[in-house]
Tab-separated table of C-alpha atoms in Angstrom:
chain	number	residue	atom	x	y	z
A	646	UNK	CA	55.152	-39.224	-26.547
A	647	UNK	CA	58.872	-39.122	-26.324
A	648	UNK	CA	59.137	-42.489	-24.156
A	649	UNK	CA	57.806	-45.011	-26.760
A	650	UNK	CA	60.330	-44.209	-28.642
A	651	UNK	CA	63.296	-44.331	-27.346
A	652	UNK	CA	64.659	-48.068	-26.395
A	653	UNK	CA	66.370	-48.215	-23.663
A	654	UNK	CA	64.108	-46.676	-21.192
A	655	UNK	CA	61.681	-49.533	-22.779
A	656	UNK	CA	63.846	-52.364	-22.851
A	657	UNK	CA	64.283	-50.944	-18.713
A	658	UNK	CA	60.567	-50.618	-18.120
A	659	UNK	CA	60.690	-54.358	-19.434
A	660	UNK	CA	63.126	-55.461	-17.392
A	661	UNK	CA	62.211	-53.432	-14.025
A	662	UNK	CA	58.508	-54.899	-14.260
A	663	UNK	CA	59.927	-59.170	-15.008
A	664	UNK	CA	62.007	-58.698	-11.991
A	665	UNK	CA	59.345	-57.458	-10.104
A	666	UNK	CA	57.149	-59.499	-10.734
A	667	UNK	CA	59.310	-62.181	-10.895
A	668	UNK	CA	60.522	-61.472	-7.135
A	669	UNK	CA	57.502	-62.164	-5.999
A	670	UNK	CA	57.336	-66.013	-6.182
A	671	UNK	CA	60.751	-67.045	-4.121
A	672	UNK	CA	60.809	-64.982	-2.366
A	673	UNK	CA	58.479	-67.064	-0.048
A	674	UNK	CA	59.582	-70.254	-1.534
A	675	UNK	CA	63.640	-70.047	0.193
A	676	UNK	CA	62.307	-68.245	3.597
A	677	UNK	CA	59.487	-71.141	3.227
A	678	UNK	CA	61.643	-73.701	2.275
A	679	UNK	CA	63.237	-72.987	5.943
A	680	UNK	CA	60.031	-73.310	7.393
A	681	UNK	CA	59.290	-77.099	6.127
A	682	UNK	CA	62.283	-78.449	7.449
A	683	UNK	CA	61.300	-76.595	10.314
A	684	UNK	CA	57.902	-78.097	11.251
A	685	UNK	CA	59.191	-81.805	9.218
A	686	UNK	CA	62.364	-81.814	12.323
A	687	UNK	CA	59.765	-81.196	15.021
A	688	UNK	CA	57.116	-83.441	13.073
A	689	UNK	CA	59.563	-86.284	12.950
A	690	UNK	CA	60.417	-84.883	16.791
A	691	UNK	CA	57.311	-85.039	18.238
A	692	UNK	CA	55.315	-87.182	16.458
A	693	UNK	CA	53.224	-84.838	17.079
A	694	UNK	CA	50.872	-84.893	14.197
A	695	UNK	CA	49.574	-80.969	13.659
A	696	UNK	CA	53.349	-80.928	12.708
A	697	UNK	CA	52.758	-83.275	9.878
A	698	UNK	CA	49.368	-81.346	9.477
A	699	UNK	CA	51.118	-78.146	9.124
A	700	UNK	CA	54.054	-79.982	6.380
A	701	UNK	CA	51.742	-80.735	4.205
A	702	UNK	CA	48.987	-77.854	4.606
A	703	UNK	CA	52.228	-75.120	3.411
A	704	UNK	CA	53.979	-76.766	0.799
A	705	UNK	CA	50.689	-75.979	-0.988
A	706	UNK	CA	51.803	-72.477	-1.124
A	707	UNK	CA	55.420	-73.284	-1.766
A	708	UNK	CA	54.365	-75.603	-5.187
A	709	UNK	CA	52.461	-72.025	-6.392
A	710	UNK	CA	55.150	-69.740	-5.962
A	711	UNK	CA	57.716	-72.448	-7.515
A	712	UNK	CA	55.668	-72.989	-10.543
A	713	UNK	CA	54.955	-69.192	-10.984
A	714	UNK	CA	58.544	-68.299	-10.418
A	715	UNK	CA	60.581	-70.450	-12.491
A	716	UNK	CA	57.625	-69.353	-15.541
A	717	UNK	CA	58.668	-65.616	-14.631
A	718	UNK	CA	62.519	-66.154	-13.811
A	719	UNK	CA	63.504	-67.740	-18.208
A	720	UNK	CA	62.321	-64.547	-19.287
A	721	UNK	CA	63.752	-62.600	-17.470
A	722	UNK	CA	67.601	-64.622	-17.526
A	723	UNK	CA	66.992	-64.608	-22.127
A	724	UNK	CA	66.509	-61.162	-21.855
A	725	UNK	CA	70.349	-61.053	-21.245
A	726	UNK	CA	70.670	-61.502	-24.668
A	727	UNK	CA	67.786	-59.952	-25.804
A	728	UNK	CA	67.632	-56.711	-24.537
A	729	UNK	CA	70.898	-56.430	-23.447
A	730	UNK	CA	73.288	-58.600	-25.875
A	731	UNK	CA	76.542	-55.370	-25.390
A	732	UNK	CA	76.293	-55.811	-21.715
A	733	UNK	CA	76.469	-59.603	-22.131
A	734	UNK	CA	79.235	-60.013	-24.611
A	735	UNK	CA	81.259	-57.864	-22.450
A	736	UNK	CA	80.959	-59.307	-18.586
A	737	UNK	CA	79.285	-62.770	-20.088
A	738	UNK	CA	82.682	-64.621	-19.237
A	739	UNK	CA	82.162	-64.009	-15.753
A	740	UNK	CA	78.022	-62.977	-14.841
A	741	UNK	CA	77.341	-65.722	-17.459
A	742	UNK	CA	79.051	-68.148	-15.171
A	743	UNK	CA	77.800	-66.806	-12.024
A	744	UNK	CA	74.443	-66.934	-14.334
A	745	UNK	CA	74.581	-70.720	-15.088
A	746	UNK	CA	75.518	-71.602	-11.671
A	747	UNK	CA	72.015	-70.369	-9.894
A	748	UNK	CA	70.615	-72.235	-13.050
A	749	UNK	CA	73.131	-75.842	-13.196
A	750	UNK	CA	73.615	-75.911	-9.170
A	751	UNK	CA	70.727	-74.574	-6.832
A	752	UNK	CA	67.004	-74.035	-9.556
A	753	UNK	CA	68.249	-78.572	-10.756
A	754	UNK	CA	68.751	-79.433	-6.659
A	755	UNK	CA	65.827	-78.090	-5.650
A	756	UNK	CA	63.554	-79.267	-8.568
A	757	UNK	CA	64.697	-82.638	-8.412
A	758	UNK	CA	64.465	-83.327	-5.147
A	759	UNK	CA	60.949	-80.953	-4.709
A	760	UNK	CA	59.153	-84.278	-6.943
A	761	UNK	CA	59.941	-86.537	-3.432
A	762	UNK	CA	59.102	-83.545	-0.632
A	763	UNK	CA	56.311	-83.318	-2.320
A	764	UNK	CA	55.547	-86.837	-3.464
A	765	UNK	CA	57.574	-88.983	-1.795
A	766	UNK	CA	55.730	-89.304	1.814
A	767	UNK	CA	54.610	-93.073	2.975
A	768	UNK	CA	57.338	-93.867	-0.775
A	769	UNK	CA	60.422	-93.182	1.135
A	770	UNK	CA	62.187	-94.054	4.764
A	771	UNK	CA	61.044	-90.577	6.860
A	772	UNK	CA	64.543	-89.476	6.942
A	773	UNK	CA	65.160	-89.830	3.007
A	774	UNK	CA	62.509	-88.132	3.092
A	775	UNK	CA	63.539	-84.674	5.532
A	776	UNK	CA	66.222	-85.006	3.693
A	777	UNK	CA	64.805	-84.296	-0.129
A	778	UNK	CA	63.285	-81.730	2.156
A	779	UNK	CA	66.089	-79.902	3.856
A	780	UNK	CA	67.778	-80.322	-0.227
A	781	UNK	CA	65.126	-78.080	-1.411
A	782	UNK	CA	65.663	-75.889	1.092
A	783	UNK	CA	69.429	-76.358	0.489
A	784	UNK	CA	68.251	-75.451	-3.024
A	785	UNK	CA	66.358	-72.421	-2.591
A	786	UNK	CA	68.176	-70.246	-0.906
A	787	UNK	CA	71.292	-71.425	-3.186
A	788	UNK	CA	69.515	-69.742	-5.814
A	789	UNK	CA	69.731	-66.597	-4.070
A	790	UNK	CA	73.025	-66.737	-3.126
A	791	UNK	CA	74.198	-67.051	-6.569
A	792	UNK	CA	72.151	-64.488	-8.254
A	793	UNK	CA	73.206	-61.751	-5.457
A	794	UNK	CA	76.628	-62.868	-5.987
A	795	UNK	CA	76.187	-61.387	-10.219
A	796	UNK	CA	74.135	-58.554	-8.650
A	797	UNK	CA	76.552	-57.263	-6.484
A	798	UNK	CA	79.410	-57.547	-8.927
A	799	UNK	CA	77.426	-55.425	-11.168
A	800	UNK	CA	77.165	-52.869	-7.819
A	801	UNK	CA	81.152	-53.122	-7.262
A	802	UNK	CA	83.466	-55.461	-10.060
A	803	UNK	CA	86.199	-56.296	-8.483
A	804	UNK	CA	88.602	-59.613	-10.189
A	805	UNK	CA	89.508	-58.522	-13.438
A	806	UNK	CA	89.630	-55.246	-15.614
A	807	UNK	CA	87.904	-54.282	-18.881
A	808	UNK	CA	89.730	-55.187	-21.757
A	809	UNK	CA	88.472	-53.696	-25.353
A	810	UNK	CA	85.081	-53.900	-24.322
A	811	UNK	CA	85.021	-57.461	-22.291
A	812	UNK	CA	85.846	-58.112	-18.828
A	813	UNK	CA	89.114	-60.045	-18.488
A	814	UNK	CA	88.381	-61.960	-15.112
A	815	UNK	CA	92.210	-62.571	-12.908
A	816	UNK	CA	90.873	-63.339	-9.849
A	817	UNK	CA	87.553	-66.027	-10.502
A	818	UNK	CA	87.118	-65.711	-6.053
A	819	UNK	CA	88.022	-62.516	-6.113
A	820	UNK	CA	85.153	-61.474	-8.020
A	821	UNK	CA	82.968	-63.953	-6.441
A	822	UNK	CA	83.317	-62.628	-2.617
A	823	UNK	CA	83.861	-58.305	-4.192
A	824	UNK	CA	83.141	-56.392	-1.815
A	825	UNK	CA	79.646	-56.005	-1.827
A	826	UNK	CA	78.522	-59.898	-2.110
A	827	UNK	CA	78.796	-61.167	1.976
A	828	UNK	CA	76.274	-57.893	3.361
A	829	UNK	CA	74.284	-58.398	0.142
A	830	UNK	CA	73.492	-62.151	0.341
A	831	UNK	CA	72.203	-62.020	3.929
A	832	UNK	CA	70.935	-59.353	3.639
A	833	UNK	CA	68.009	-61.061	1.197
A	834	UNK	CA	68.373	-64.345	2.793
A	835	UNK	CA	67.385	-62.401	6.110
A	836	UNK	CA	65.481	-60.500	3.983
A	837	UNK	CA	62.772	-63.853	2.202
A	838	UNK	CA	63.273	-65.540	5.630
A	839	UNK	CA	61.320	-62.213	7.284
A	840	UNK	CA	58.851	-62.171	4.536
A	841	UNK	CA	58.655	-65.625	4.484
A	842	UNK	CA	58.016	-65.440	8.235
A	843	UNK	CA	55.300	-63.006	8.229
A	844	UNK	CA	53.586	-64.190	5.575
A	845	UNK	CA	52.516	-67.154	7.854
A	846	UNK	CA	52.489	-65.983	10.367
A	847	UNK	CA	49.632	-63.692	8.154
A	848	UNK	CA	48.334	-66.806	7.788
A	849	UNK	CA	47.687	-68.164	10.363
A	850	UNK	CA	46.234	-65.281	12.056
A	851	UNK	CA	43.008	-64.708	9.758
A	852	UNK	CA	42.694	-68.026	10.781
A	853	UNK	CA	42.765	-67.302	14.196
A	854	UNK	CA	41.042	-63.865	14.071
A	855	UNK	CA	38.309	-65.826	11.763
A	856	UNK	CA	37.804	-68.923	14.590
A	857	UNK	CA	38.739	-71.427	12.643
A	858	UNK	CA	41.118	-74.451	14.172
A	859	UNK	CA	42.727	-71.723	16.203
A	860	UNK	CA	44.484	-74.097	17.791
A	861	UNK	CA	46.113	-75.652	15.041
A	862	UNK	CA	46.733	-72.441	13.803
A	863	UNK	CA	48.404	-70.725	16.806
A	864	UNK	CA	51.013	-72.996	16.493
A	865	UNK	CA	52.785	-72.398	13.179
A	866	UNK	CA	52.118	-68.307	14.694
A	867	UNK	CA	54.263	-68.991	16.334
A	868	UNK	CA	57.014	-70.380	15.500
A	869	UNK	CA	57.015	-67.794	13.444
A	870	UNK	CA	56.826	-65.602	15.790
A	871	UNK	CA	59.747	-67.476	17.870
A	872	UNK	CA	62.230	-67.704	14.152
A	873	UNK	CA	61.036	-63.899	13.628
A	874	UNK	CA	62.824	-62.345	17.515
A	875	UNK	CA	65.941	-63.765	15.574
A	876	UNK	CA	65.664	-62.837	12.065
A	877	UNK	CA	63.732	-59.273	12.327
A	878	UNK	CA	66.707	-58.114	14.472
A	879	UNK	CA	69.426	-58.799	12.607
A	880	UNK	CA	68.042	-57.960	9.366
A	881	UNK	CA	67.891	-54.253	10.500
A	882	UNK	CA	71.470	-54.727	11.630
A	883	UNK	CA	73.383	-55.812	8.137
A	884	UNK	CA	70.303	-53.392	6.443
A	885	UNK	CA	72.549	-51.146	8.284
A	886	UNK	CA	76.149	-52.488	7.694
A	887	UNK	CA	74.724	-52.774	3.452
A	888	UNK	CA	73.890	-49.131	3.765
A	889	UNK	CA	77.604	-48.068	5.181
A	890	UNK	CA	78.997	-49.971	2.395
A	891	UNK	CA	76.826	-47.346	0.017
A	892	UNK	CA	77.938	-45.253	1.820
A	893	UNK	CA	82.212	-45.557	1.210
A	894	UNK	CA	81.899	-46.953	-2.262
A	895	UNK	CA	78.697	-45.904	-3.969
A	896	UNK	CA	78.476	-42.124	-2.806
A	897	UNK	CA	76.076	-40.897	-5.587
A	898	UNK	CA	73.346	-43.605	-4.461
A	899	UNK	CA	73.770	-42.869	-0.510
A	900	UNK	CA	72.978	-38.665	-1.584
A	901	UNK	CA	69.803	-39.773	-3.724
A	902	UNK	CA	68.777	-41.786	-1.137
A	903	UNK	CA	68.901	-39.120	1.263
A	904	UNK	CA	67.875	-36.245	-1.287
A	905	UNK	CA	70.465	-34.602	-0.141
A	906	UNK	CA	72.555	-32.245	-2.951
A	907	UNK	CA	75.009	-30.817	-1.291
A	908	UNK	CA	78.245	-31.770	0.609
A	909	UNK	CA	78.744	-31.775	4.149
A	910	UNK	CA	82.867	-31.975	4.760
A	911	UNK	CA	84.336	-34.231	7.613
A	912	UNK	CA	84.241	-33.305	10.688
A	913	UNK	CA	80.804	-32.224	10.737
A	914	UNK	CA	77.208	-33.036	11.967
A	915	UNK	CA	75.005	-33.291	9.315
A	916	UNK	CA	71.023	-33.305	9.739
A	917	UNK	CA	69.044	-36.247	8.341
A	918	UNK	CA	65.946	-35.527	5.919
A	919	UNK	CA	62.794	-37.652	7.540
A	920	UNK	CA	60.596	-36.384	4.991
A	921	UNK	CA	61.078	-34.284	1.942
A	922	UNK	CA	60.073	-33.209	-1.808
A	923	UNK	CA	63.185	-33.700	-3.820
A	924	UNK	CA	63.383	-31.258	-7.504
A	925	UNK	CA	65.588	-32.946	-9.354
A	926	UNK	CA	65.480	-30.422	-12.012
A	927	UNK	CA	65.911	-27.341	-9.538
A	928	UNK	CA	68.753	-29.203	-7.920
A	929	UNK	CA	67.068	-28.573	-4.499
A	930	UNK	CA	64.111	-30.359	-2.224
A	931	UNK	CA	61.265	-28.011	-2.268
A	932	UNK	CA	60.188	-29.271	1.186
A	933	UNK	CA	61.277	-31.255	4.083
A	934	UNK	CA	61.314	-32.071	7.738
A	935	UNK	CA	64.884	-32.715	9.031
A	936	UNK	CA	66.023	-34.312	12.621
A	937	UNK	CA	69.205	-32.004	13.480
A	938	UNK	CA	72.698	-34.108	13.533
A	939	UNK	CA	71.651	-37.721	13.056
A	940	UNK	CA	73.122	-38.556	9.718
A	941	UNK	CA	76.278	-39.709	11.346
A	942	UNK	CA	74.195	-41.503	14.591
A	943	UNK	CA	72.866	-42.874	11.621
A	944	UNK	CA	76.272	-44.269	9.245
A	945	UNK	CA	78.988	-43.888	11.905
A	946	UNK	CA	76.783	-43.762	15.649
A	947	UNK	CA	78.461	-40.378	16.168
A	948	UNK	CA	77.952	-36.979	15.249
A	949	UNK	CA	80.545	-35.797	13.422
A	950	UNK	CA	81.108	-37.251	9.986
A	951	UNK	CA	84.504	-38.859	9.489
A	952	UNK	CA	84.042	-38.531	5.717
A	953	UNK	CA	82.213	-36.685	3.861
A	954	UNK	CA	78.450	-37.528	2.823
A	955	UNK	CA	79.049	-36.031	-0.671
A	956	UNK	CA	76.154	-34.093	-2.298
A	957	UNK	CA	74.476	-35.237	-6.179
A	958	UNK	CA	75.240	-31.331	-7.052
A	959	UNK	CA	78.965	-32.863	-7.326
A	960	UNK	CA	78.032	-35.129	-10.266
A	961	UNK	CA	76.972	-33.334	-13.758
A	962	UNK	CA	73.812	-34.680	-14.285
A	963	UNK	CA	74.846	-37.346	-17.069
A	964	UNK	CA	76.672	-39.238	-14.013
A	965	UNK	CA	74.870	-39.641	-11.189
A	966	UNK	CA	71.030	-40.677	-10.523
A	967	UNK	CA	67.846	-39.614	-11.861
A	968	UNK	CA	64.656	-40.292	-10.031
A	969	UNK	CA	65.434	-39.251	-6.736
A	970	UNK	CA	62.405	-39.281	-5.159
A	971	UNK	CA	61.638	-42.545	-6.345
A	972	UNK	CA	64.593	-43.731	-4.660
A	973	UNK	CA	63.886	-41.728	-1.339
A	974	UNK	CA	61.102	-43.021	-0.714
A	975	UNK	CA	62.018	-46.698	-1.651
A	976	UNK	CA	64.656	-46.475	0.492
A	977	UNK	CA	62.144	-45.113	3.716
A	978	UNK	CA	59.455	-47.490	2.681
A	979	UNK	CA	62.340	-50.608	3.080
A	980	UNK	CA	63.509	-49.529	6.364
A	981	UNK	CA	60.142	-48.063	7.996
A	982	UNK	CA	58.160	-51.792	7.599
A	983	UNK	CA	61.493	-53.621	8.772
A	984	UNK	CA	61.253	-51.253	12.316
A	985	UNK	CA	57.117	-52.266	12.704
A	986	UNK	CA	58.083	-55.781	11.850
A	987	UNK	CA	59.989	-55.557	14.581
A	988	UNK	CA	58.131	-53.786	16.928
A	989	UNK	CA	55.399	-55.910	16.150
A	990	UNK	CA	57.670	-58.750	16.882
A	991	UNK	CA	58.033	-57.629	19.926
A	992	UNK	CA	54.762	-56.911	21.247
A	993	UNK	CA	54.090	-60.388	20.056
A	994	UNK	CA	56.878	-61.279	22.423
A	995	UNK	CA	55.698	-59.676	25.306
A	996	UNK	CA	52.063	-60.955	24.573
A	997	UNK	CA	53.498	-64.926	25.046
A	998	UNK	CA	55.057	-64.516	28.059
A	999	UNK	CA	51.873	-62.851	29.556
A	1000	UNK	CA	50.653	-65.927	28.234
A	1001	UNK	CA	47.891	-64.064	25.863
A	1002	UNK	CA	48.344	-66.211	23.278
A	1003	UNK	CA	48.095	-69.996	24.821
A	1004	UNK	CA	45.490	-72.006	22.825
A	1005	UNK	CA	42.619	-70.665	25.390
A	1006	UNK	CA	43.576	-66.901	24.843
A	1007	UNK	CA	45.023	-65.913	21.496
A	1008	UNK	CA	41.150	-65.776	19.849
A	1009	UNK	CA	41.037	-62.962	21.797
A	1010	UNK	CA	44.179	-61.007	20.789
A	1011	UNK	CA	41.986	-59.930	18.007
A	1012	UNK	CA	43.300	-57.134	17.803
A	1013	UNK	CA	47.034	-58.553	17.314
A	1014	UNK	CA	45.717	-61.057	14.545
A	1015	UNK	CA	44.451	-57.941	12.359
A	1016	UNK	CA	48.273	-56.245	13.229
A	1017	UNK	CA	49.917	-59.963	12.265
A	1018	UNK	CA	46.873	-60.060	9.137
A	1019	UNK	CA	48.606	-55.912	8.007
A	1020	UNK	CA	52.103	-57.525	7.990
A	1021	UNK	CA	51.937	-60.654	5.447
A	1022	UNK	CA	51.869	-58.651	2.614
A	1023	UNK	CA	54.340	-56.243	3.921
A	1024	UNK	CA	57.463	-58.003	3.349
A	1025	UNK	CA	56.773	-58.094	-0.044
A	1026	UNK	CA	56.913	-54.580	-0.211
A	1027	UNK	CA	60.174	-54.088	1.213
A	1028	UNK	CA	61.965	-56.245	-0.556
A	1029	UNK	CA	60.497	-55.097	-3.871
A	1030	UNK	CA	61.272	-51.058	-2.872
A	1031	UNK	CA	65.128	-53.060	-1.841
A	1032	UNK	CA	65.508	-53.797	-5.507
A	1033	UNK	CA	64.629	-50.206	-6.417
A	1034	UNK	CA	67.086	-48.470	-3.889
A	1035	UNK	CA	69.388	-50.804	-5.531
A	1036	UNK	CA	69.158	-50.637	-9.202
A	1037	UNK	CA	67.888	-46.990	-9.660
A	1038	UNK	CA	70.080	-45.702	-8.221
A	1039	UNK	CA	72.940	-47.709	-8.961
A	1040	UNK	CA	72.513	-45.642	-12.537
A	1041	UNK	CA	72.909	-44.720	-15.144
A	1042	UNK	CA	75.962	-47.351	-14.574
A	1043	UNK	CA	74.778	-50.857	-15.590
A	1044	UNK	CA	78.236	-52.181	-14.589
A	1045	UNK	CA	78.657	-49.514	-11.789
A	1046	UNK	CA	81.684	-46.634	-13.312
A	1047	UNK	CA	82.765	-49.544	-16.181
A	1048	UNK	CA	79.306	-50.102	-18.946
A	1049	UNK	CA	76.748	-47.061	-18.834
A	1050	UNK	CA	73.847	-48.934	-18.584
A	1051	UNK	CA	72.998	-46.622	-22.556
A	1052	UNK	CA	75.822	-48.788	-23.753
A	1053	UNK	CA	74.460	-51.942	-22.315
A	1054	UNK	CA	71.229	-52.245	-23.806
A	1055	UNK	CA	70.154	-54.122	-27.547
A	1056	UNK	CA	69.694	-51.296	-30.550
A	1057	UNK	CA	65.901	-52.740	-31.195
A	1058	UNK	CA	63.537	-50.824	-32.691
A	1059	UNK	CA	61.477	-48.760	-29.631
A	1060	UNK	CA	58.279	-50.886	-31.524
A	1061	UNK	CA	59.989	-54.511	-30.996
A	1062	UNK	CA	60.465	-53.585	-26.915
A	1063	UNK	CA	56.931	-52.043	-26.889
A	1064	UNK	CA	55.395	-55.324	-27.905
A	1065	UNK	CA	57.256	-57.264	-26.101
A	1066	UNK	CA	56.577	-55.157	-23.202
A	1067	UNK	CA	52.822	-55.382	-23.424
A	1068	UNK	CA	52.861	-58.942	-23.943
A	1069	UNK	CA	54.894	-59.689	-21.128
A	1070	UNK	CA	52.863	-56.929	-18.635
A	1071	UNK	CA	49.577	-58.307	-20.256
A	1072	UNK	CA	50.981	-62.632	-19.581
A	1073	UNK	CA	51.737	-61.516	-15.808
A	1074	UNK	CA	48.249	-59.717	-15.464
A	1075	UNK	CA	47.034	-62.839	-16.198
A	1076	UNK	CA	49.625	-64.752	-14.055
A	1077	UNK	CA	49.220	-63.162	-10.914
A	1078	UNK	CA	45.395	-62.916	-10.762
A	1079	UNK	CA	45.539	-67.189	-11.503
A	1080	UNK	CA	48.153	-67.612	-8.324
A	1081	UNK	CA	45.457	-65.180	-5.957
A	1082	UNK	CA	42.902	-67.835	-7.152
A	1083	UNK	CA	44.759	-70.611	-6.484
A	1084	UNK	CA	46.167	-68.614	-3.098
A	1085	UNK	CA	43.099	-67.958	-1.810
A	1086	UNK	CA	41.120	-71.622	-2.707
A	1087	UNK	CA	44.121	-73.317	-0.482
A	1088	UNK	CA	42.934	-70.464	2.252
A	1089	UNK	CA	39.490	-70.927	1.545
A	1090	UNK	CA	39.709	-75.308	2.152
A	1091	UNK	CA	42.323	-75.353	5.262
A	1092	UNK	CA	43.938	-77.573	5.998
A	1093	UNK	CA	42.968	-81.244	5.390
A	1094	UNK	CA	43.393	-83.030	8.856
A	1095	UNK	CA	42.080	-85.940	8.260
A	1096	UNK	CA	45.386	-87.129	6.006
A	1097	UNK	CA	46.834	-89.831	7.099
A	1098	UNK	CA	49.937	-89.888	9.632
A	1099	UNK	CA	52.939	-91.923	7.490
A	1100	UNK	CA	53.938	-94.564	9.877
A	1101	UNK	CA	58.232	-95.610	9.918
A	1102	UNK	CA	57.904	-98.556	7.711
A	1103	UNK	CA	56.934	-97.796	4.534
A	1104	UNK	CA	53.742	-98.727	2.750
A	1105	UNK	CA	53.986	-97.577	-0.731
A	1106	UNK	CA	57.500	-98.894	-2.680
A	1107	UNK	CA	59.139	-95.226	-4.145
A	1108	UNK	CA	58.958	-97.758	-7.870
A	1109	UNK	CA	56.075	-99.855	-8.564
A	1110	UNK	CA	57.331	-103.024	-10.685
A	1111	UNK	CA	53.879	-103.845	-10.993
A	1112	UNK	CA	51.524	-103.466	-14.148
A	1113	UNK	CA	49.892	-99.952	-14.303
A	1114	UNK	CA	45.951	-99.303	-12.726
A	1115	UNK	CA	43.735	-96.198	-12.830
A	1116	UNK	CA	43.412	-95.567	-8.604
A	1117	UNK	CA	41.053	-92.868	-8.370
A	1118	UNK	CA	41.903	-89.569	-5.913
A	1119	UNK	CA	45.142	-91.432	-5.412
A	1120	UNK	CA	46.536	-87.683	-6.172
A	1121	UNK	CA	49.173	-86.134	-3.654
A	1122	UNK	CA	47.155	-83.093	-1.546
A	1123	UNK	CA	49.080	-80.554	-3.196
A	1124	UNK	CA	48.216	-81.956	-6.965
A	1125	UNK	CA	44.519	-81.317	-5.869
A	1126	UNK	CA	44.524	-77.985	-6.157
């Protein structure tokens, strides 16, 4: 097969595999970190033991996802040196700094206080513990900030210029605050938060559906729903702003997202493609259903376009993205899930206002609980779809308009890349099975409501200066999985 001897294609496949797999884990920790801050804060405010037990229960999922997220994130950064060395050499003075910020600011902050959050109960003052939980959440979300800053800069390079094959930074702040940066960070921040809320809500709904501790899990479902009331519509709005930016800065990506082959001039309406069979070779859609005049309303909230929407045929084949069908359907999958979340949120809120989510009634809402269970994995699919649109749609560029992907890849024997690709696929399959096993075990066991509630007084010293002595069953509950 020609593909097996193509180093660039294999390197792209390897990076796609490692990025898609890695993305599954921090998506949950960044959002769940905020959720843990909320439940611990409510516990400190109300002293209701249910919220303490929620903090201990959901922290188990945080640890599981954090561990695999770290293990799968490190190989991604190594790949910039192994598989994408020319790219790293050309842009390392900015790109390397930002990736370094992610490791030194975000990850170290999160890792430093994670131990106190997990093992500090009764060992440190509750305020110190709560502060540690906040800093863990801040560290997790700082990762989002720096990773999206780096990727946004790859989409819209700013703050310098290419000189003799290397990017020379003239203004670091301009490079960081590149045109895509703010909306991209916000879009990913709300994506991780929304995914976490519907995972928490979905797991809670599973317990309620099976009549296990319904009153307890009605609290976590309501917290997730209350947050989703704000998050779901905000995410749709920020997604629209991101689409506007693609319209202005990356017209070839927009053309691929809409499978639009021919240009619609300014001042005219344009149909919106609802579903189509794009044909790259023939440069047309073999079959299509469109909504008349809708594209102008989607892009600019008016019928006639103020700027042209360029078609893919305006670019040479080597200067435009391919895999148009993948980009087209990934974009629609992301959009459909976003609106499904908003619809589920609206219907759930209506039932809440009608008193149907009270502890005595919530177990009867079987259909609604099934909706939340169905929604639990959808956030992951939406996030992965968004990244496919973002990175596949950027092609043929690694640094948009500056460095082509074919020039960014290392000159390695294809067989070497194939071996490492197979190795990554094998190890990640084992990791995924292990994560599913331990995650399902956490769910099957459920929360330990017999855990003693910490008092305001510290019952255990933060540092024990007495000689060590083995004490059975002293491990924190998070470490017993």
